Amino acid sequence: MLPSVLVANRGEIARRVIRGCRRLGVRAIAVYSEADAGWPHVADADEAVLIGPPAARESYLDFERVLGAARTTGARAVHPGYGFLSENWRFAKACEEAGLVWIGPPWRVIQQMGDKVAARRRMREAGVPVVPGSEGALDSLEAAGEVGERIGYPLMLKAAAGGGGIGMVRVADAAALPAAWASAQRRAQAAFGSGALFVERYVTEPRHIEVQVFGDTGGQVVHLHERECSIQRRHQKLVEESPAPAVDPDVKARLVDAAVRGARAVGYVNAGTMEFIVQGREAYFLEMNTRLQVEHPVTEEVTGLDLVEWQLRVASGEPLPLPQEKIVQRGAALECRIYAEDPAKNFMPSPGVIGRLALPAGPGVRLETGVAEGVQVSVHYDPLLAKVVTRGDTREEAIARMQAALDGFVVEGVRTVIPFHQRVLASAAFRAGRVHTQMVEQGGFNA
Amino acid sequence: MPEEVKAHITGVVFQITSKAGDHLAAGDPVVVLESMKMEIPVEAPRAGVVREIKVAEGQTVQEGDTIAVID
């Protein structure tokens, strides 16, 4: 087992990884910015290193400062968490060159899956269904028009180098294409330094269903079943669950099969997620996240497995702890992300100082919390404060436990999305499993 | 009548998208703030000409701070 791990992240995910290290007797080293000196992840670690000012690009995103902290503390490995440097192949490569073990897939896999056009092509070659669209990045408006004729409207223009929904433009019909093309190209250039675009069919009201996969250095790849993550705003997830409700077993079987096939095709190692959009019986590959996901606890709750432990074991060169047939999905689990955002003001950020904080507890209730009373929730970082995860023998039981848990969750000093979650959980559509990714923006859960 | 354009959230000035002398329509972005990984435009409350931008890129502003003045 690795003797020590530098956790290149903050907040709840840093604490989650540190806890996983502790369980295996691995020394956990935190890094922190000046804004985070009083945060719990710093206190949790065996050792903590100040790496710079509050702005992420001068601290958590700065290669040299993070690598410098690894050097001075003698860390053997780096766990990137999610966000920040987790999907930056150059950083993964820099870790490798510095003699550090990267707790994630090989940097070439991150690079390949980070290029959305290359990933799409690679997946199609591996027999994974992809959304109908252009074969690769397009060099002209005329080429986009030809693809539009072939696949039909509405369609989406996406940045080849993009992700997270940034720079995507929906095109209603052929007449709207020229203006949309110019706008998407400008945005892609500004956001990613490349104006390369590709075209995909716009799938109306799809569900977002993803499959957790895991690979080891011996070439074994397994899946840990699916997660439904359709409740989103601005392409960011708010509620996740496993199993996905009201999905035909045949559709699920095809999803997990495609996920494993795709991961195997790229030589995937460690934890990853294959994301799909699903509409009725159609399922298409969306993208692969080459890291641990925010919502990994719902998978842990239905499988009884510790994904951080698996990550550390695989990064140490051990084989996957279990074969596919021993990885069983039992009961149901649900996660609500508690963001410092105001749902009454279109999910505007709500920074501030955490006043009183009362966390729910009880059977089947799990909290992943990054904050504590008195900490400043700053404008510099993601607004995720905590994740509430509930489990039940049935989905109904997990939902009931979530409703009770959210009733008992008190956070003062910032606004949170808890009232929004309460409306989702009470809604007939959610309870029936009739969800899609556009519901929140359509006002489906408005007060 | 000059009118102050105020920040509606706390954030860091990400981009200044207008300059003194620009003619803006109501709803045009004056500056873009970044807060908690979101880019949020501060929009002109009405049509007018920018008299002064009172912030610099990278500066932290509090909710209610004056961002610009338009005539």
CSV table of C-alpha atoms in Angstrom, one decimal, chain A residues 35-371:
chain,number,residue,atom,x,y,z
A,35,ALA,CA,-8.8,31.3,2.4
A,36,ASP,CA,-9.1,27.7,3.8
A,37,ALA,CA,-6.7,27.8,6.8
A,38,GLY,CA,-9.6,27.2,9.2
A,39,TRP,CA,-11.4,24.6,7.1
A,40,PRO,CA,-12.0,21.1,8.4
A,41,HIS,CA,-10.0,19.3,5.7
A,42,VAL,CA,-6.8,21.0,7.0
A,43,ALA,CA,-7.5,19.9,10.5
A,44,ASP,CA,-8.4,16.3,9.4
A,45,ALA,CA,-5.1,15.6,7.6
A,46,ASP,CA,-1.9,14.2,9.2
A,47,GLU,CA,0.0,17.2,7.8
A,48,ALA,CA,-1.1,20.3,5.8
A,49,VAL,CA,0.8,22.7,3.6
A,50,LEU,CA,-0.2,26.2,2.7
A,51,ILE,CA,0.1,26.6,-1.1
A,52,GLY,CA,-0.9,30.1,-1.8
A,53,PRO,CA,-3.5,32.9,-1.9
A,54,PRO,CA,-7.3,32.3,-2.2
A,55,ALA,CA,-7.5,32.5,-6.1
A,56,ALA,CA,-7.5,28.9,-7.3
A,57,ARG,CA,-5.1,29.5,-10.1
A,58,GLU,CA,-2.5,30.7,-7.6
A,59,SER,CA,-3.1,27.7,-5.2
A,60,TYR,CA,-5.1,24.6,-6.0
A,61,LEU,CA,-4.6,25.0,-9.7
A,62,ASP,CA,-0.9,25.8,-9.6
A,63,PHE,CA,1.1,22.8,-10.7
A,64,GLU,CA,4.4,24.0,-9.1
A,65,ARG,CA,2.9,24.8,-5.7
A,66,VAL,CA,1.0,21.5,-5.5
A,67,LEU,CA,4.1,19.5,-6.6
A,68,GLY,CA,6.2,21.5,-4.3
A,69,ALA,CA,4.0,20.5,-1.4
A,70,ALA,CA,4.4,16.9,-2.4
A,71,ARG,CA,8.2,17.2,-2.6
A,72,THR,CA,8.6,18.9,0.8
A,73,THR,CA,6.3,16.4,2.6
A,74,GLY,CA,7.7,13.4,0.9
A,75,ALA,CA,4.3,12.3,-0.4
A,76,ARG,CA,4.4,9.2,-2.5
A,77,ALA,CA,1.1,9.8,-4.4
A,78,VAL,CA,-1.4,12.5,-5.4
A,79,HIS,CA,-5.1,12.1,-5.2
A,80,PRO,CA,-6.7,14.9,-7.2
A,81,GLY,CA,-10.4,14.5,-6.0
A,82,TYR,CA,-12.7,16.1,-8.6
A,83,GLY,CA,-12.6,19.5,-10.3
A,84,PHE,CA,-9.4,21.5,-10.0
A,85,LEU,CA,-6.5,19.4,-11.6
A,86,SER,CA,-8.3,16.1,-11.6
A,87,GLU,CA,-8.8,15.9,-15.4
A,88,ASN,CA,-5.8,17.9,-16.4
A,89,TRP,CA,-3.6,15.4,-18.2
A,90,ARG,CA,-0.6,17.7,-18.1
A,91,PHE,CA,-0.7,17.7,-14.4
A,92,ALA,CA,-1.1,13.9,-14.2
A,93,LYS,CA,1.9,13.7,-16.5
A,94,ALA,CA,3.9,16.2,-14.3
A,95,CYS,CA,3.1,14.0,-11.3
A,96,GLU,CA,4.4,10.9,-13.1
A,97,GLU,CA,7.6,12.8,-14.2
A,98,ALA,CA,8.1,13.9,-10.6
A,99,GLY,CA,8.0,10.3,-9.5
A,100,LEU,CA,4.6,10.5,-7.9
A,101,VAL,CA,1.9,7.9,-8.2
A,102,TRP,CA,-1.2,9.5,-9.8
A,103,ILE,CA,-4.4,8.1,-8.2
A,104,GLY,CA,-6.4,8.0,-11.4
A,105,PRO,CA,-6.0,6.7,-15.0
A,106,PRO,CA,-2.8,7.1,-17.1
A,107,TRP,CA,-2.4,10.7,-18.3
A,108,ARG,CA,-2.8,9.5,-21.9
A,109,VAL,CA,-6.3,8.2,-21.1
A,110,ILE,CA,-7.2,11.5,-19.5
A,111,GLN,CA,-5.9,13.3,-22.6
A,112,GLN,CA,-7.8,11.1,-24.9
A,113,MET,CA,-11.1,11.3,-23.1
A,114,GLY,CA,-10.7,15.0,-22.5
A,115,ASP,CA,-10.8,15.6,-26.2
A,116,LYS,CA,-14.5,15.2,-26.7
A,117,VAL,CA,-14.2,14.6,-30.5
A,118,ALA,CA,-11.5,12.0,-30.0
A,119,ALA,CA,-13.4,10.3,-27.2
A,120,ARG,CA,-16.6,10.1,-29.3
A,121,ARG,CA,-14.7,8.6,-32.2
A,122,ARG,CA,-12.9,6.1,-29.9
A,123,MET,CA,-16.2,5.1,-28.3
A,124,ARG,CA,-17.9,4.6,-31.7
A,125,GLU,CA,-15.0,2.4,-32.8
A,126,ALA,CA,-15.4,0.4,-29.6
A,127,GLY,CA,-19.1,-0.3,-30.4
A,128,VAL,CA,-20.4,2.2,-27.8
A,129,PRO,CA,-23.5,4.1,-29.2
A,130,VAL,CA,-22.9,7.9,-29.6
A,131,VAL,CA,-25.3,10.7,-30.4
A,132,PRO,CA,-25.7,11.1,-34.1
A,133,GLY,CA,-23.6,14.0,-35.3
A,134,SER,CA,-20.4,15.0,-37.1
A,135,GLU,CA,-17.5,12.6,-37.4
A,136,GLY,CA,-15.1,15.1,-35.8
A,137,ALA,CA,-14.4,18.8,-35.4
A,138,LEU,CA,-15.8,20.8,-38.4
A,139,ASP,CA,-13.9,23.5,-40.2
A,140,SER,CA,-16.7,25.4,-41.7
A,141,LEU,CA,-20.3,26.6,-41.4
A,142,GLU,CA,-21.0,24.7,-44.7
A,143,ALA,CA,-19.8,21.4,-43.2
A,144,ALA,CA,-22.1,22.0,-40.2
A,145,GLY,CA,-25.0,22.7,-42.6
A,146,GLU,CA,-24.4,19.3,-44.3
A,147,VAL,CA,-24.4,17.5,-41.0
A,148,GLY,CA,-27.6,19.3,-40.1
A,149,GLU,CA,-29.2,18.1,-43.3
A,150,ARG,CA,-28.2,14.5,-42.5
A,151,ILE,CA,-29.1,14.3,-38.8
A,152,GLY,CA,-32.0,16.8,-38.7
A,153,TYR,CA,-32.8,19.7,-36.4
A,154,PRO,CA,-32.7,20.8,-33.6
A,155,LEU,CA,-29.0,20.2,-33.1
A,156,MET,CA,-26.2,21.3,-30.7
A,157,LEU,CA,-22.9,23.0,-31.4
A,158,LYS,CA,-20.3,22.0,-28.9
A,159,ALA,CA,-16.7,23.0,-28.3
A,160,ALA,CA,-14.3,20.2,-29.2
A,161,ALA,CA,-12.1,21.1,-26.3
A,162,GLY,CA,-15.0,21.9,-23.9
A,163,GLY,CA,-16.9,20.4,-21.1
A,164,GLY,CA,-19.3,21.2,-18.3
A,165,GLY,CA,-21.8,22.6,-20.8
A,166,ILE,CA,-19.7,25.7,-21.5
A,167,GLY,CA,-19.9,27.0,-25.0
A,168,MET,CA,-22.8,24.8,-26.1
A,169,VAL,CA,-25.4,26.4,-28.4
A,170,ARG,CA,-28.7,24.9,-29.5
A,171,VAL,CA,-29.7,25.5,-33.1
A,172,ALA,CA,-33.5,25.2,-33.8
A,173,ASP,CA,-33.3,25.1,-37.6
A,174,ALA,CA,-31.1,25.6,-40.6
A,175,ALA,CA,-31.9,29.3,-40.7
A,176,ALA,CA,-30.5,29.8,-37.2
A,177,LEU,CA,-27.3,28.0,-38.0
A,178,PRO,CA,-25.0,30.8,-39.3
A,179,ALA,CA,-25.5,33.1,-36.2
A,180,ALA,CA,-25.2,30.1,-33.8
A,181,TRP,CA,-22.1,28.9,-35.5
A,182,ALA,CA,-20.4,32.3,-35.1
A,183,SER,CA,-21.5,32.6,-31.5
A,184,ALA,CA,-20.4,29.1,-30.5
A,185,GLN,CA,-17.0,29.5,-32.2
A,186,ARG,CA,-16.4,32.8,-30.4
A,187,ARG,CA,-17.3,31.3,-27.0
A,188,ALA,CA,-15.2,28.2,-27.6
A,189,GLN,CA,-12.2,30.3,-28.5
A,190,ALA,CA,-12.6,32.5,-25.4
A,191,ALA,CA,-13.2,29.6,-23.0
A,192,PHE,CA,-10.8,26.9,-24.3
A,193,GLY,CA,-8.4,28.7,-26.7
A,194,SER,CA,-9.8,26.7,-29.6
A,195,GLY,CA,-12.7,27.5,-31.8
A,196,ALA,CA,-13.1,23.9,-33.0
A,197,LEU,CA,-16.7,22.8,-32.9
A,198,PHE,CA,-18.6,19.6,-33.5
A,199,VAL,CA,-22.3,19.0,-34.1
A,200,GLU,CA,-24.6,16.6,-32.4
A,201,ARG,CA,-28.4,15.9,-32.6
A,202,TYR,CA,-30.1,17.8,-29.8
A,203,VAL,CA,-31.9,15.2,-27.7
A,204,THR,CA,-35.0,16.6,-26.2
A,205,GLU,CA,-35.7,16.0,-22.5
A,206,PRO,CA,-33.2,13.1,-22.1
A,207,ARG,CA,-32.3,11.4,-18.8
A,208,HIS,CA,-28.7,11.5,-17.7
A,209,ILE,CA,-27.6,8.0,-16.6
A,210,GLU,CA,-24.0,7.1,-15.9
A,211,VAL,CA,-22.1,4.0,-15.1
A,212,GLN,CA,-19.4,3.7,-12.5
A,213,VAL,CA,-16.5,1.7,-13.9
A,214,PHE,CA,-13.2,0.6,-12.4
A,215,GLY,CA,-10.1,-0.8,-14.0
A,216,ASP,CA,-6.8,-2.2,-12.6
A,217,THR,CA,-3.3,-2.3,-14.0
A,218,GLY,CA,-3.8,-6.0,-14.9
A,219,GLY,CA,-6.4,-5.0,-17.5
A,220,GLN,CA,-9.5,-6.0,-15.5
A,221,VAL,CA,-12.5,-3.7,-15.9
A,222,VAL,CA,-15.8,-3.9,-14.0
A,223,HIS,CA,-18.8,-1.7,-13.5
A,224,LEU,CA,-20.4,-0.8,-10.2
A,225,HIS,CA,-23.9,-0.3,-11.7
A,226,GLU,CA,-25.6,2.9,-12.7
A,227,ARG,CA,-26.5,6.3,-11.3
A,228,GLU,CA,-29.4,8.5,-12.4
A,229,CYS,CA,-28.4,12.2,-12.3
A,230,SER,CA,-31.1,14.0,-14.3
A,231,ILE,CA,-31.9,16.7,-11.8
A,232,GLN,CA,-29.5,19.4,-12.9
A,233,ARG,CA,-29.2,23.1,-13.4
A,234,ARG,CA,-26.7,24.7,-15.8
A,235,HIS,CA,-25.5,21.1,-16.6
A,236,GLN,CA,-24.5,20.7,-12.9
A,237,LYS,CA,-26.1,17.9,-11.0
A,238,LEU,CA,-28.2,18.5,-7.9
A,239,VAL,CA,-29.8,15.1,-7.1
A,240,GLU,CA,-28.3,11.6,-7.9
A,241,GLU,CA,-29.5,8.1,-7.1
A,242,SER,CA,-28.9,4.5,-7.7
A,243,PRO,CA,-30.5,2.4,-9.1
A,244,ALA,CA,-31.9,4.6,-11.9
A,245,PRO,CA,-35.7,4.5,-11.4
A,246,ALA,CA,-38.1,3.2,-14.0
A,247,VAL,CA,-35.4,2.0,-16.4
A,248,ASP,CA,-36.1,-1.1,-18.5
A,249,PRO,CA,-33.7,-3.8,-17.4
A,250,ASP,CA,-32.7,-4.3,-21.0
A,251,VAL,CA,-31.6,-0.7,-21.3
A,252,LYS,CA,-29.6,-0.9,-18.1
A,253,ALA,CA,-27.9,-4.1,-19.3
A,254,ARG,CA,-26.9,-2.3,-22.6
A,255,LEU,CA,-25.6,0.7,-20.6
A,256,VAL,CA,-23.3,-1.2,-18.3
A,257,ASP,CA,-22.1,-3.4,-21.1
A,258,ALA,CA,-21.3,-0.4,-23.3
A,259,ALA,CA,-19.6,1.3,-20.3
A,260,VAL,CA,-17.3,-1.6,-19.6
A,261,ARG,CA,-16.6,-2.1,-23.3
A,262,GLY,CA,-15.7,1.6,-23.7
A,263,ALA,CA,-13.5,1.7,-20.6
A,264,ARG,CA,-11.7,-1.5,-21.7
A,265,ALA,CA,-11.1,-0.1,-25.2
A,266,VAL,CA,-9.1,2.8,-23.8
A,267,GLY,CA,-7.1,0.8,-21.2
A,268,TYR,CA,-8.9,2.4,-18.3
A,269,VAL,CA,-7.3,2.1,-14.9
A,270,ASN,CA,-8.8,3.3,-11.5
A,271,ALA,CA,-12.3,4.9,-11.0
A,272,GLY,CA,-14.1,6.5,-13.9
A,273,THR,CA,-17.6,7.2,-15.1
A,274,MET,CA,-19.2,6.7,-18.4
A,275,GLU,CA,-22.0,9.2,-18.9
A,276,PHE,CA,-24.9,8.5,-21.2
A,277,ILE,CA,-28.1,10.3,-22.2
A,278,VAL,CA,-31.1,8.1,-22.4
A,279,GLN,CA,-34.4,8.8,-24.1
A,280,GLY,CA,-36.9,5.9,-24.0
A,281,ARG,CA,-35.0,2.9,-25.2
A,282,GLU,CA,-32.2,4.9,-26.9
A,283,ALA,CA,-28.9,5.4,-25.0
A,284,TYR,CA,-26.0,7.4,-26.2
A,285,PHE,CA,-22.5,8.0,-24.8
A,286,LEU,CA,-22.1,11.6,-23.6
A,287,GLU,CA,-18.6,11.7,-22.1
A,288,MET,CA,-16.3,10.0,-19.7
A,289,ASN,CA,-15.2,11.5,-16.4
A,290,THR,CA,-11.7,10.2,-15.7
A,291,ARG,CA,-11.8,10.7,-11.9
A,292,LEU,CA,-13.9,10.0,-8.8
A,293,GLN,CA,-17.3,11.7,-9.1
A,294,VAL,CA,-19.0,14.0,-6.6
A,295,GLU,CA,-21.9,11.5,-6.5
A,296,HIS,CA,-19.8,8.3,-5.8
A,297,PRO,CA,-21.4,7.8,-2.4
A,298,VAL,CA,-24.7,6.6,-3.9
A,299,THR,CA,-22.8,3.8,-5.5
A,300,GLU,CA,-21.0,3.0,-2.2
A,301,GLU,CA,-24.3,2.9,-0.4
A,302,VAL,CA,-25.9,0.4,-2.8
A,303,THR,CA,-22.8,-1.8,-3.3
A,304,GLY,CA,-21.4,-1.6,0.2
A,305,LEU,CA,-18.0,-0.8,-1.3
A,306,ASP,CA,-15.5,2.0,-0.5
A,307,LEU,CA,-14.5,3.5,-3.8
A,308,VAL,CA,-11.6,5.5,-2.3
A,309,GLU,CA,-10.2,2.3,-0.8
A,310,TRP,CA,-10.5,0.7,-4.3
A,311,GLN,CA,-8.7,3.7,-5.8
A,312,LEU,CA,-5.8,3.5,-3.3
A,313,ARG,CA,-5.5,-0.3,-3.8
A,314,VAL,CA,-5.5,-0.1,-7.6
A,315,ALA,CA,-3.0,2.8,-7.5
A,316,SER,CA,-0.8,0.6,-5.3
A,317,GLY,CA,-0.8,-2.0,-8.1
A,318,GLU,CA,-3.2,-4.4,-6.4
A,319,PRO,CA,-5.9,-6.1,-8.5
A,320,LEU,CA,-9.6,-5.1,-8.2
A,321,PRO,CA,-10.8,-6.3,-4.9
A,322,LEU,CA,-13.9,-8.1,-6.4
A,323,PRO,CA,-14.9,-9.7,-9.6
A,324,GLN,CA,-18.0,-8.5,-11.5
A,325,GLU,CA,-20.3,-11.1,-10.2
A,326,LYS,CA,-19.6,-10.2,-6.6
A,327,ILE,CA,-20.5,-6.5,-7.2
A,328,VAL,CA,-24.2,-6.4,-6.3
A,329,GLN,CA,-26.6,-3.5,-6.2
A,330,ARG,CA,-28.8,-3.7,-3.1
A,331,GLY,CA,-31.6,-1.4,-2.0
A,332,ALA,CA,-31.6,2.3,-3.1
A,333,ALA,CA,-29.6,5.3,-2.4
A,334,LEU,CA,-30.1,9.0,-3.0
A,335,GLU,CA,-27.8,12.1,-2.8
A,336,CYS,CA,-28.8,15.7,-2.5
A,337,ARG,CA,-26.0,18.2,-3.0
A,338,ILE,CA,-26.2,21.1,-0.6
A,339,TYR,CA,-25.0,24.2,-2.5
A,340,ALA,CA,-24.6,27.7,-1.2
A,341,GLU,CA,-27.0,29.1,-3.8
A,342,ASP,CA,-30.3,30.7,-3.7
A,343,PRO,CA,-32.9,28.7,-5.5
A,344,ALA,CA,-35.4,31.6,-5.2
A,345,LYS,CA,-32.9,33.7,-7.3
A,346,ASN,CA,-32.2,31.3,-10.1
A,347,PHE,CA,-29.5,29.5,-8.1
A,348,MET,CA,-27.3,32.6,-7.7
A,349,PRO,CA,-24.2,32.0,-5.5
A,350,SER,CA,-24.6,32.8,-1.9
A,351,PRO,CA,-21.2,33.3,-0.3
A,352,GLY,CA,-20.9,34.1,3.4
A,353,VAL,CA,-19.8,32.9,6.9
A,354,ILE,CA,-21.4,29.7,8.2
A,355,GLY,CA,-23.3,30.5,11.4
A,356,ARG,CA,-25.1,27.7,13.0
A,357,LEU,CA,-24.8,24.3,11.4
A,358,ALA,CA,-26.9,21.4,12.5
A,359,LEU,CA,-26.4,18.2,10.6
A,360,PRO,CA,-28.9,15.4,10.4
A,361,ALA,CA,-28.1,11.8,11.5
A,362,GLY,CA,-29.9,8.5,11.9
A,363,PRO,CA,-30.1,5.1,10.3
A,364,GLY,CA,-29.4,5.2,6.6
A,365,VAL,CA,-28.3,8.8,6.6
A,366,ARG,CA,-24.7,9.7,5.6
A,367,LEU,CA,-23.2,13.2,5.5
A,368,GLU,CA,-20.2,14.3,3.5
A,369,THR,CA,-19.5,17.8,4.8
A,370,GLY,CA,-16.8,20.2,3.9
A,371,VAL,CA,-17.7,23.2,6.1
